[in-house]
Coordinates of C-alpha atoms in Angstrom, one line a residue:
M1 CA -1.2 70.7 2.1
E2 CA -3.7 71.1 4.9
F3 CA -7.3 69.7 5.3
S4 CA -9.9 71.9 6.8
G5 CA -12.9 70.1 8.1
A6 CA -13.7 66.5 8.4
L7 CA -13.3 64.0 5.5
T8 CA -16.5 62.3 4.7
I9 CA -16.9 59.2 2.5
D10 CA -20.3 58.6 1.0
T11 CA -19.5 55.1 -0.5
V12 CA -20.2 52.0 1.4
S13 CA -17.2 49.8 2.2
P14 CA -17.1 46.7 -0.1
I15 CA -15.9 44.6 2.9
Q16 CA -18.9 43.3 4.8
R17 CA -19.3 40.7 7.4
L18 CA -21.2 37.6 6.1
S19 CA -24.4 36.6 7.7
Q20 CA -24.3 33.7 10.1
D21 CA -26.4 31.6 7.6
V22 CA -23.8 32.0 4.9
I23 CA -20.9 31.4 7.4
S24 CA -22.6 28.1 8.5
L25 CA -23.1 26.8 5.1
I26 CA -19.5 27.6 4.0
A27 CA -18.2 25.8 7.1
A28 CA -20.5 22.8 6.5
G29 CA -19.4 22.6 2.9
E30 CA -15.7 22.3 4.1
V31 CA -16.5 19.2 6.1
I32 CA -19.1 17.6 3.9
D33 CA -18.3 18.1 0.3
S34 CA -19.5 14.9 -1.4
L35 CA -21.5 11.6 -0.8
A36 CA -18.2 10.0 0.1
A37 CA -17.6 12.6 2.8
V38 CA -21.0 11.8 4.3
V39 CA -20.1 8.2 4.4
R40 CA -16.7 8.9 5.9
E41 CA -18.0 11.0 8.7
L42 CA -20.8 8.8 9.7
A43 CA -18.7 5.6 9.5
E44 CA -16.0 7.1 11.6
N45 CA -18.6 8.1 14.2
A46 CA -19.8 4.4 14.1
L47 CA -16.3 3.2 14.6
D48 CA -15.8 5.6 17.6
A49 CA -18.9 4.0 19.0
K50 CA -17.1 0.5 18.9
A51 CA -19.4 -0.8 16.1
T52 CA -18.5 -4.2 14.7
R53 CA -21.0 -4.1 11.9
I54 CA -21.7 -1.1 9.7
S55 CA -24.3 -1.0 7.0
I56 CA -24.3 1.8 4.4
H57 CA -27.0 2.4 1.8
L58 CA -27.1 5.1 -0.8
W59 CA -29.8 6.5 -3.0
P60 CA -27.6 8.9 -5.3
E61 CA -30.5 10.1 -7.4
L62 CA -32.5 11.1 -4.2
W63 CA -29.3 12.5 -2.6
R64 CA -29.9 10.2 0.4
V65 CA -27.5 8.3 2.6
R66 CA -28.3 5.9 5.5
V67 CA -25.6 4.5 7.8
T68 CA -26.6 1.9 10.4
D69 CA -24.3 0.5 13.1
N70 CA -24.4 -1.8 16.2
G71 CA -22.3 0.6 18.3
S72 CA -22.9 1.9 21.8
G73 CA -25.7 4.2 20.7
M74 CA -26.9 7.5 22.2
G75 CA -29.6 8.3 24.8
R76 CA -32.2 11.1 24.6
V77 CA -30.0 13.8 26.2
D78 CA -27.1 13.1 23.9
L79 CA -29.4 13.0 20.8
E80 CA -30.8 16.5 21.7
Q81 CA -27.3 17.9 21.7
A82 CA -25.6 15.8 19.0
A83 CA -26.3 18.0 15.9
T84 CA -25.6 21.4 17.4
A85 CA -22.4 23.3 16.5
H86 CA -19.1 22.1 18.0
S87 CA -20.8 19.3 20.1
T88 CA -18.6 16.2 20.7
S89 CA -18.1 13.7 23.5
K90 CA -14.4 13.2 22.5
I91 CA -12.6 16.3 23.6
R92 CA -13.1 18.9 26.4
T93 CA -10.0 21.1 26.7
C94 CA -7.2 22.5 24.5
D95 CA -4.9 19.9 25.9
D96 CA -7.2 17.2 24.5
L97 CA -6.3 18.4 20.9
S98 CA -2.8 17.1 21.3
Q99 CA -4.1 13.7 22.5
I100 CA -6.6 12.8 19.9
Q101 CA -7.5 9.1 20.4
S102 CA -10.7 9.0 18.2
L103 CA -11.5 9.4 14.6
G104 CA -14.0 12.2 15.2
F105 CA -13.3 15.1 17.5
R106 CA -14.4 18.4 16.0
G107 CA -18.1 18.1 16.7
E108 CA -19.0 19.3 13.2
A109 CA -20.0 16.3 11.2
L110 CA -23.7 16.0 12.4
H111 CA -24.1 19.7 12.6
S112 CA -22.9 20.1 9.0
L113 CA -25.3 17.3 7.9
A114 CA -28.2 19.1 9.6
Q115 CA -27.3 22.3 7.6
L116 CA -26.9 20.5 4.3
S117 CA -29.7 17.9 4.5
D118 CA -32.9 16.7 6.2
L119 CA -31.3 14.9 9.1
E120 CA -32.9 12.1 11.1
I121 CA -31.2 9.9 13.8
R122 CA -32.5 6.8 15.5
S123 CA -30.5 5.5 18.4
R124 CA -30.6 3.4 21.5
V125 CA -28.1 2.5 24.2
A126 CA -28.4 -1.1 25.5
T127 CA -30.0 -0.1 28.9
D128 CA -32.6 2.3 27.6
V129 CA -35.4 2.7 25.0
G130 CA -34.7 3.9 21.5
W131 CA -35.4 7.4 20.2
R132 CA -36.1 9.0 16.8
V133 CA -35.0 12.6 16.4
T134 CA -35.3 15.0 13.5
Y135 CA -33.2 18.2 13.3
G136 CA -33.6 21.7 11.8
A137 CA -30.9 23.5 9.8
E138 CA -29.1 24.7 12.9
G139 CA -29.0 21.2 14.5
T140 CA -31.8 21.9 16.9
V141 CA -34.4 19.2 17.5
T142 CA -37.7 19.6 15.6
A143 CA -39.3 16.4 16.6
I144 CA -38.6 13.5 19.0
E145 CA -40.3 10.2 19.7
E146 CA -39.7 6.9 21.3
V147 CA -39.1 4.0 18.9
A148 CA -38.4 0.3 18.9
I149 CA -34.8 -0.2 17.7
A150 CA -31.9 -2.5 18.4
P151 CA -28.9 -1.1 20.3
G152 CA -26.9 1.1 18.0
T153 CA -27.6 4.1 15.7
V154 CA -29.2 4.8 12.3
V155 CA -28.5 8.1 10.6
M156 CA -30.4 9.2 7.6
A157 CA -29.4 12.3 5.6
D158 CA -31.9 13.1 2.9
N159 CA -32.0 15.8 0.2
L160 CA -28.2 16.4 0.6
F161 CA -26.9 19.7 -0.7
D162 CA -30.4 20.9 -1.3
R163 CA -29.4 24.2 0.3
L164 CA -26.2 24.3 -1.8
P165 CA -27.5 23.7 -5.3
N166 CA -24.1 24.8 -6.8
R167 CA -22.5 22.0 -4.9
R168 CA -24.7 19.4 -6.5
Q169 CA -24.0 20.8 -10.0
V170 CA -20.3 20.4 -9.7
L171 CA -20.1 17.0 -8.1
P172 CA -18.9 14.1 -10.4
S173 CA -21.3 11.7 -12.1
V174 CA -23.1 9.1 -10.0
A175 CA -20.7 6.4 -11.1
Q176 CA -17.7 8.4 -10.0
Q177 CA -19.4 9.3 -6.6
L178 CA -20.1 5.6 -6.0
R179 CA -16.5 4.8 -6.8
Q180 CA -15.4 7.4 -4.3
V181 CA -17.7 5.9 -1.6
Q182 CA -16.3 2.4 -2.5
Q183 CA -12.7 3.7 -2.0
T184 CA -13.6 5.4 1.3
V185 CA -15.2 2.1 2.7
Q186 CA -12.2 0.0 1.4
Q187 CA -9.7 2.3 3.2
L188 CA -11.8 2.2 6.4
A189 CA -12.0 -1.6 6.2
L190 CA -8.2 -1.9 5.9
C191 CA -7.7 0.3 8.9
H192 CA -10.5 -1.6 10.9
P193 CA -10.5 -5.2 9.6
Q194 CA -12.5 -6.5 12.6
V195 CA -15.6 -4.7 11.2
T196 CA -18.2 -6.2 8.8
W197 CA -19.0 -3.7 6.1
Q198 CA -22.2 -4.0 4.0
V199 CA -22.9 -1.5 1.3
G200 CA -25.9 -1.1 -1.0
H201 CA -27.3 1.5 -3.3
T202 CA -30.8 2.2 -4.7
D203 CA -32.6 -1.2 -4.5
R204 CA -29.8 -3.7 -4.3
D205 CA -26.9 -4.9 -2.3
W206 CA -23.6 -3.7 -3.7
F207 CA -20.7 -5.3 -1.9
T208 CA -19.7 -6.7 1.5
L209 CA -16.3 -6.8 3.2
W210 CA -16.0 -9.6 5.7
P211 CA -14.0 -9.1 8.9
G212 CA -10.8 -10.7 10.0
S213 CA -8.0 -10.3 12.5
T214 CA -5.8 -8.2 10.1
A215 CA -5.8 -6.3 6.8
K216 CA -4.5 -9.5 5.1
T217 CA -8.1 -10.8 5.3
V218 CA -9.6 -7.7 3.7
M219 CA -7.2 -6.8 0.9
P220 CA -8.1 -9.9 -1.3
Q221 CA -11.7 -8.9 -1.0
I222 CA -10.8 -5.5 -2.5
L223 CA -8.2 -6.6 -5.1
R224 CA -9.9 -9.6 -6.7
D225 CA -6.7 -10.8 -8.6
V226 CA -4.8 -11.0 -5.2
A227 CA -5.1 -14.1 -3.0
V228 CA -4.2 -14.4 0.7
H229 CA -1.1 -16.4 -0.2
D230 CA 0.1 -13.6 -2.5
L231 CA 0.5 -11.4 0.6
E232 CA 3.0 -11.1 3.4
Q233 CA 2.3 -9.2 6.7
V234 CA 4.7 -7.9 9.2
S235 CA 4.0 -6.3 12.6
L236 CA 6.7 -4.5 14.5
D237 CA 6.2 -3.2 18.1
A238 CA 8.1 -0.5 19.9
A239 CA 10.9 -2.9 20.8
D240 CA 11.4 -4.1 17.2
L241 CA 11.3 -0.4 16.0
G242 CA 13.8 0.9 18.5
C243 CA 11.5 3.7 19.7
P244 CA 9.7 4.3 23.1
Q245 CA 6.2 3.8 21.7
G246 CA 4.5 2.8 18.5
Q247 CA 3.6 -0.1 16.2
L248 CA 4.1 -0.6 12.5
D249 CA 1.9 -3.0 10.5
L250 CA 2.9 -3.6 6.9
L251 CA 1.0 -5.7 4.4
V252 CA 2.7 -6.3 1.1
G253 CA 2.1 -8.1 -2.2
L254 CA 4.8 -10.6 -3.0
P255 CA 7.0 -8.8 -5.6
D256 CA 6.9 -11.5 -8.3
R257 CA 3.1 -11.7 -8.0
C258 CA 1.7 -8.3 -7.1
H259 CA 2.8 -5.1 -8.6
R260 CA 1.1 -2.3 -10.5
R261 CA 1.8 0.0 -13.4
R262 CA 0.9 3.1 -11.2
P263 CA 1.5 3.8 -7.5
D264 CA -2.3 3.6 -6.9
W265 CA -2.1 0.8 -4.3
I266 CA 0.5 2.2 -1.9
R267 CA -1.8 3.0 1.0
V268 CA -0.9 4.6 4.3
A269 CA -2.9 4.9 7.6
I270 CA -2.1 6.4 10.9
N271 CA -3.9 5.6 14.1
G272 CA -6.9 4.1 12.3
R273 CA -7.4 6.7 9.5
A274 CA -6.1 6.6 5.9
V275 CA -3.9 9.6 5.2
T276 CA -2.0 11.2 2.4
A277 CA 1.7 10.9 3.4
P278 CA 4.0 11.5 0.4
V279 CA 7.2 11.0 2.3
L280 CA 6.1 7.7 3.7
E281 CA 4.8 6.6 0.3
Q282 CA 8.1 7.5 -1.4
S283 CA 9.9 5.6 1.3
L284 CA 7.9 2.4 0.5
I285 CA 8.6 2.8 -3.2
Y286 CA 12.3 3.3 -2.6
N287 CA 12.6 0.2 -0.4
F288 CA 10.9 -2.0 -3.0
R289 CA 13.1 -0.7 -5.9
R290 CA 15.3 -3.8 -6.0
T291 CA 12.7 -6.4 -5.9
L292 CA 10.2 -5.2 -8.5
P293 CA 10.4 -5.0 -12.4
R294 CA 11.4 -1.6 -13.8
D295 CA 8.6 0.9 -13.8
R296 CA 6.4 -1.2 -11.6
Y297 CA 5.1 -0.3 -8.2
P298 CA 4.3 -2.3 -5.0
V299 CA 1.0 -3.3 -3.6
C300 CA 1.2 -2.4 0.1
F301 CA -0.7 -1.1 3.1
L302 CA 1.2 0.5 5.8
H303 CA -0.5 1.3 9.2
L304 CA 1.4 3.2 11.9
R305 CA 0.3 3.4 15.5
V306 CA 2.0 6.4 16.9
P307 CA 1.6 8.3 20.2
A308 CA -1.2 10.8 19.8
A309 CA 1.0 13.7 20.8
Q310 CA 3.1 13.0 17.6
V311 CA 0.2 13.7 15.2
D312 CA -1.6 17.0 14.4
W313 CA -4.8 16.2 12.6
N314 CA -5.9 19.8 12.1
R315 CA -4.4 20.3 8.7
N316 CA -7.5 20.0 6.5
P317 CA -11.2 19.3 7.1
A318 CA -11.0 15.7 5.8
K319 CA -8.2 15.0 8.3
S320 CA -6.4 13.1 5.4
E321 CA -3.3 15.4 5.5
I322 CA -1.4 15.5 8.8
Y323 CA 1.7 16.7 10.5
L324 CA 3.7 13.7 11.8
Q325 CA 6.7 14.0 14.1
D326 CA 9.9 12.0 13.5
T327 CA 9.1 11.3 9.8
E328 CA 12.7 10.4 9.1
G329 CA 12.7 8.0 11.9
W330 CA 9.6 6.3 10.6
C331 CA 11.1 6.0 7.1
D332 CA 14.0 4.1 8.7
R333 CA 11.5 1.8 10.4
I334 CA 9.7 1.2 7.1
A335 CA 13.0 0.0 5.6
I336 CA 13.3 -2.5 8.5
A337 CA 9.7 -3.7 7.9
V338 CA 10.1 -4.1 4.2
E339 CA 13.3 -6.1 4.5
K340 CA 11.6 -8.4 7.0
A341 CA 8.5 -8.9 4.9
L342 CA 10.6 -9.8 1.9
R343 CA 12.7 -12.1 3.9
L344 CA 9.6 -13.9 5.1
S345 CA 8.1 -14.1 1.7
N346 CA 10.2 -16.9 0.3
L347 CA 7.4 -18.4 -1.8
A348 CA 7.6 -20.3 -5.0
A349 CA 6.7 -18.8 -8.4
S350 CA 3.0 -18.4 -9.2
S351 CA 0.9 -21.1 -10.6
Q352 CA 0.2 -18.9 -13.6
R353 CA 3.8 -19.1 -14.8
T354 CA 3.8 -22.7 -14.3
K355 CA 0.7 -23.1 -16.5
Q356 CA 2.3 -20.9 -19.2
L357 CA 5.5 -23.0 -19.2
F358 CA 3.8 -26.3 -19.6
K359 CA 0.9 -25.0 -21.7
T360 CA -1.4 -27.6 -20.2
A361 CA -5.1 -27.6 -20.5
E362 CA -5.6 -28.5 -16.9
V363 CA -7.7 -26.2 -14.7
S364 CA -5.7 -23.7 -12.7
A365 CA -6.3 -25.5 -9.4
S366 CA -4.1 -28.3 -10.8
Y367 CA -1.0 -26.2 -10.3
A368 CA -1.2 -24.6 -7.0
G369 CA 1.9 -22.7 -5.9
Q370 CA 3.9 -24.1 -3.1
Q371 CA 3.8 -22.3 0.3
E372 CA 7.6 -22.0 0.8
L373 CA 10.6 -21.7 -1.3
P374 CA 12.1 -25.2 -1.7
S375 CA 15.1 -25.9 0.5
Q376 CA 18.0 -28.3 0.1
L377 CA 18.0 -28.0 -3.7
K378 CA 20.2 -30.5 -5.6
A379 CA 21.6 -29.5 -9.0
V380 CA 20.9 -32.2 -11.6
A381 CA 21.4 -30.6 -15.0
Q382 CA 21.8 -27.4 -17.0
V383 CA 19.5 -26.4 -19.8
Q384 CA 20.7 -24.3 -22.8
D385 CA 23.7 -23.2 -20.6
T386 CA 21.2 -20.8 -18.9
Y387 CA 18.9 -22.7 -16.5
I388 CA 19.9 -24.9 -13.6
V389 CA 17.5 -27.8 -13.1
A390 CA 17.3 -28.7 -9.5
E391 CA 15.3 -31.3 -7.5
H392 CA 14.0 -31.1 -4.0
S393 CA 11.8 -33.3 -1.8
G394 CA 8.6 -31.9 -3.3
G395 CA 9.4 -31.5 -7.0
V396 CA 11.7 -29.7 -9.4
C397 CA 12.9 -26.1 -10.0
L398 CA 14.4 -24.1 -12.9
V399 CA 16.7 -21.4 -11.7
E400 CA 18.0 -18.7 -14.1
Q401 CA 21.7 -18.8 -13.4
H402 CA 22.7 -15.2 -14.3
I403 CA 20.0 -13.4 -12.2
A404 CA 20.4 -15.9 -9.3
H405 CA 24.1 -15.1 -9.2
E406 CA 23.3 -11.4 -9.6
R407 CA 21.1 -11.5 -6.5
V408 CA 24.0 -13.2 -4.6
I409 CA 26.6 -10.7 -5.7
Y410 CA 24.4 -7.7 -5.1
E411 CA 23.7 -8.7 -1.5
Q412 CA 27.4 -9.4 -0.9
I413 CA 28.4 -6.1 -2.3
K414 CA 25.7 -4.2 -0.4
A415 CA 26.9 -5.8 2.9
H416 CA 30.6 -5.0 2.2
W417 CA 30.7 -2.1 -0.3
Q418 CA 34.2 -0.9 -0.6
T419 CA 36.7 0.3 -3.1
V420 CA 40.2 -1.1 -3.4
P421 CA 43.4 0.3 -5.0
V422 CA 44.3 -1.0 -8.5
E423 CA 47.8 -1.3 -9.9
P424 CA 48.3 -0.2 -12.6
A425 CA 45.7 2.5 -12.4
I426 CA 43.0 2.7 -15.0
I427 CA 43.1 5.3 -17.7
L428 CA 39.9 6.7 -19.1
S429 CA 39.4 9.2 -21.9
Q430 CA 36.9 11.7 -23.1
L431 CA 35.1 12.0 -19.8
S432 CA 32.7 14.9 -19.3
A433 CA 32.8 16.9 -16.1
R434 CA 29.5 15.2 -15.1
Q435 CA 31.0 11.8 -15.5
V436 CA 34.0 12.7 -13.4
E437 CA 31.8 14.1 -10.7
Q438 CA 29.7 10.9 -10.8
L439 CA 32.7 8.6 -10.3
R440 CA 33.9 10.7 -7.4
R441 CA 30.4 10.6 -5.9
L442 CA 30.8 6.8 -5.8
G443 CA 33.9 7.1 -3.8
L444 CA 36.5 6.7 -6.6
D445 CA 39.8 8.7 -6.8
V446 CA 39.7 10.3 -10.3
D447 CA 42.5 12.8 -11.3
L448 CA 43.3 14.6 -14.6
F449 CA 46.2 12.7 -16.3
G450 CA 46.6 14.5 -19.5
E451 CA 44.6 16.1 -22.3
N452 CA 41.2 14.4 -22.2
L453 CA 42.7 11.6 -20.0
W454 CA 41.7 10.7 -16.5
V455 CA 43.4 8.2 -14.1
V456 CA 41.3 6.1 -11.7
R457 CA 43.3 4.7 -8.8
N458 CA 40.6 2.7 -7.0
V459 CA 37.6 0.7 -8.1
P460 CA 34.7 -1.3 -6.5
A461 CA 36.2 -4.5 -5.0
A462 CA 34.0 -6.7 -7.2
L463 CA 35.6 -5.2 -10.4
A464 CA 39.2 -5.1 -9.3
K465 CA 40.3 -8.3 -11.0
R466 CA 38.2 -8.1 -14.1
D467 CA 39.7 -7.4 -17.5
D468 CA 36.8 -5.1 -18.4
S469 CA 37.1 -2.8 -15.4
A470 CA 37.5 0.3 -17.7
D471 CA 34.3 -0.5 -19.5
A472 CA 32.6 -1.0 -16.1
L473 CA 33.8 2.4 -14.9
L474 CA 32.5 4.1 -18.0
E475 CA 29.1 2.5 -17.4
L476 CA 29.1 3.6 -13.7
S477 CA 30.0 7.2 -14.8
L478 CA 26.7 7.5 -16.7
G479 CA 24.6 8.1 -13.6
G480 CA 22.9 6.6 -10.6
D481 CA 23.6 6.5 -6.9
V482 CA 25.8 4.1 -4.9
D483 CA 23.0 1.5 -4.9
A484 CA 22.6 1.7 -8.6
A485 CA 26.4 1.2 -8.9
M486 CA 26.1 -1.9 -6.7
V487 CA 23.4 -3.3 -9.0
A488 CA 25.4 -2.5 -12.2
T489 CA 28.5 -4.1 -10.6
A490 CA 26.6 -7.2 -9.7
C491 CA 25.1 -7.5 -13.1
R492 CA 28.4 -7.2 -14.8
T493 CA 30.1 -9.6 -12.5
A494 CA 27.5 -12.3 -12.4
I495 CA 27.8 -15.5 -14.5
R496 CA 26.6 -14.9 -18.0
N497 CA 23.8 -16.9 -19.6
G498 CA 25.3 -19.2 -22.2
T499 CA 28.2 -20.2 -19.8
P500 CA 28.5 -23.9 -19.3
L501 CA 28.7 -24.8 -15.6
T502 CA 30.0 -27.8 -13.8
M503 CA 27.8 -29.6 -11.4
E504 CA 29.9 -28.4 -8.5
T505 CA 29.6 -24.8 -9.6
M506 CA 25.8 -25.1 -10.1
Q507 CA 25.4 -26.5 -6.6
T508 CA 27.5 -23.8 -5.0
L509 CA 25.4 -21.2 -6.8
L510 CA 22.1 -22.7 -5.6
D511 CA 23.4 -22.9 -2.0
D512 CA 24.6 -19.2 -2.1
W513 CA 21.3 -18.1 -3.7
Q514 CA 19.1 -19.8 -1.0
R515 CA 21.0 -18.0 1.7
T516 CA 20.2 -14.5 0.3
K517 CA 17.7 -12.2 2.1
N518 CA 15.5 -11.8 -1.0
P519 CA 15.8 -14.9 -3.2
R520 CA 12.5 -14.3 -5.1
T521 CA 13.8 -11.7 -7.5
C522 CA 17.0 -10.2 -8.9
P523 CA 17.9 -6.6 -8.0
H524 CA 16.0 -5.5 -11.2
G525 CA 12.8 -7.3 -10.0
R526 CA 12.8 -10.3 -12.4
P527 CA 11.7 -13.7 -10.9
I528 CA 14.6 -16.1 -10.4
C529 CA 13.0 -19.5 -9.8
L530 CA 10.2 -21.5 -11.3
T531 CA 9.0 -24.3 -9.2
L532 CA 6.8 -27.3 -10.2
E533 CA 5.4 -29.6 -7.5
E534 CA 5.7 -33.4 -7.9
S535 CA 2.0 -33.6 -7.6
S536 CA 1.6 -31.3 -10.7
L537 CA 4.0 -33.6 -12.6
S538 CA 1.9 -36.6 -11.5
R539 CA -1.3 -35.0 -12.7
Y540 CA 0.2 -33.9 -15.9
F541 CA 1.6 -37.4 -16.8
R542 CA -1.6 -39.0 -15.6
R543 CA 0.0 -41.2 -13.1
H544 CA -3.4 -41.6 -11.4
W545 CA -4.4 -43.7 -14.4
V546 CA -3.2 -47.2 -15.3
V547 CA -3.2 -49.1 -18.6
G548 CA -5.6 -52.1 -18.6
K549 CA -5.2 -55.4 -20.4
S550 CA -7.1 -54.2 -23.4
H551 CA -4.8 -51.2 -23.6
G552 CA -7.6 -48.9 -22.6
L553 CA -7.4 -46.5 -19.7
R554 CA -9.1 -46.9 -16.3
R555 CA -8.6 -45.0 -13.1
S556 CA -6.3 -46.5 -10.5
T557 CA -7.6 -47.0 -7.0

């Protein structure tokens, strides 16, 4: 077929270049998509300015946000440029993108706010007068005047999303937006605990987070049912971590006091910013698996300080998703930190369990938990062939014998996991192909011995001399990894409740248990020890009272 003449198309192409106004609004909406995003961007700017006090006030019904800080402030020249597109003091060249040291760096936050709201900034550097500037939709100055103001910056964004009415319509309810703001501030406070945060909305103060040297000061202000003594913090530097550069700070709730039904309080931050890091979060869950009750999750805050070149922040507009180099190495370091935190957290059982045990009407302050796990325990009795009663210099303890022994055996097996030959070999029947594969995965030699018969020629060392080795192997064949097999072996091997023990056996068990790395809980996460201080006993039995001659009561002096 041949064409004669030119081909003409009368229709207009459906692909058209957007106008600059539309492009700008779309870009702004990617950066600022909620009230919480406004707070995040402005608070991060304040932190970059070295602020130690940040005040946030919201008027949700008016779509207004004000953020005030005592940071380094801006002079007139900077204010005139601050809200224009891609304006920032934090990067200059392409190489700077691989060496991000600040929270903000794209130069889009103030420009986006100018496009999405009526933007006003008042600011002053310590050596100059203050200035008040208002901006138009493109971030250009519409008015400027000298004002009296303390050093720092006040940013007011009013009529937010007025130019994007659809955005307003799809945002959550006011209550949900306030909750998002609260979570944003809480995450920033954990990352920057040296800062005082004051937040209000409408015509009232809302909440304040007071500063401290570490996140350990901040978390109890966020989680009201968590006290400072319920937490343990570990800091590891490059030498501890076995890497050229870096620091790891881990704040954890003690496993027998702080745990959650959902993994909603496993928080991760990198270089001062909260991030979504599923691999690191799963590593934390995995490393707590033998200290928490089943189907419970830890309370923890992990903050990594890594070389800037190892992080790529340009994955999404909120900078909450990142690319992190050497993730596997950091998972290994997390395991070290969790082990150290649990080793340091040898605290007594909570006062709440003590109150429940004795069912006393005393106020909770009467039964404060001890600060360290009691040492040099002396066995004095056995209750119901289940609990060992032990005394120490500060009071008494009840130790559940089975789970204490389970913790001892589990750590011994974990340190020296091995299989040993057994003679005669153990014969198992009616195994499925999956069960056979599971036993082989655990390092056992399993061979076909006959019709529906299998021979096992080696077993975990802890089971070698037990009469129920065949039952134990059947249990192990039903699933789980090597660690699960260790736990199952320890559970089966440990002294059973209901077993009478001699005083010597009880003392040996107490001594072995106190030497374990994680004496607080068994490998399944159950608490092992209940401790009652002598002062609590004294208060309960009213030893601060004496009987007078008339058989009445009076206080002793």
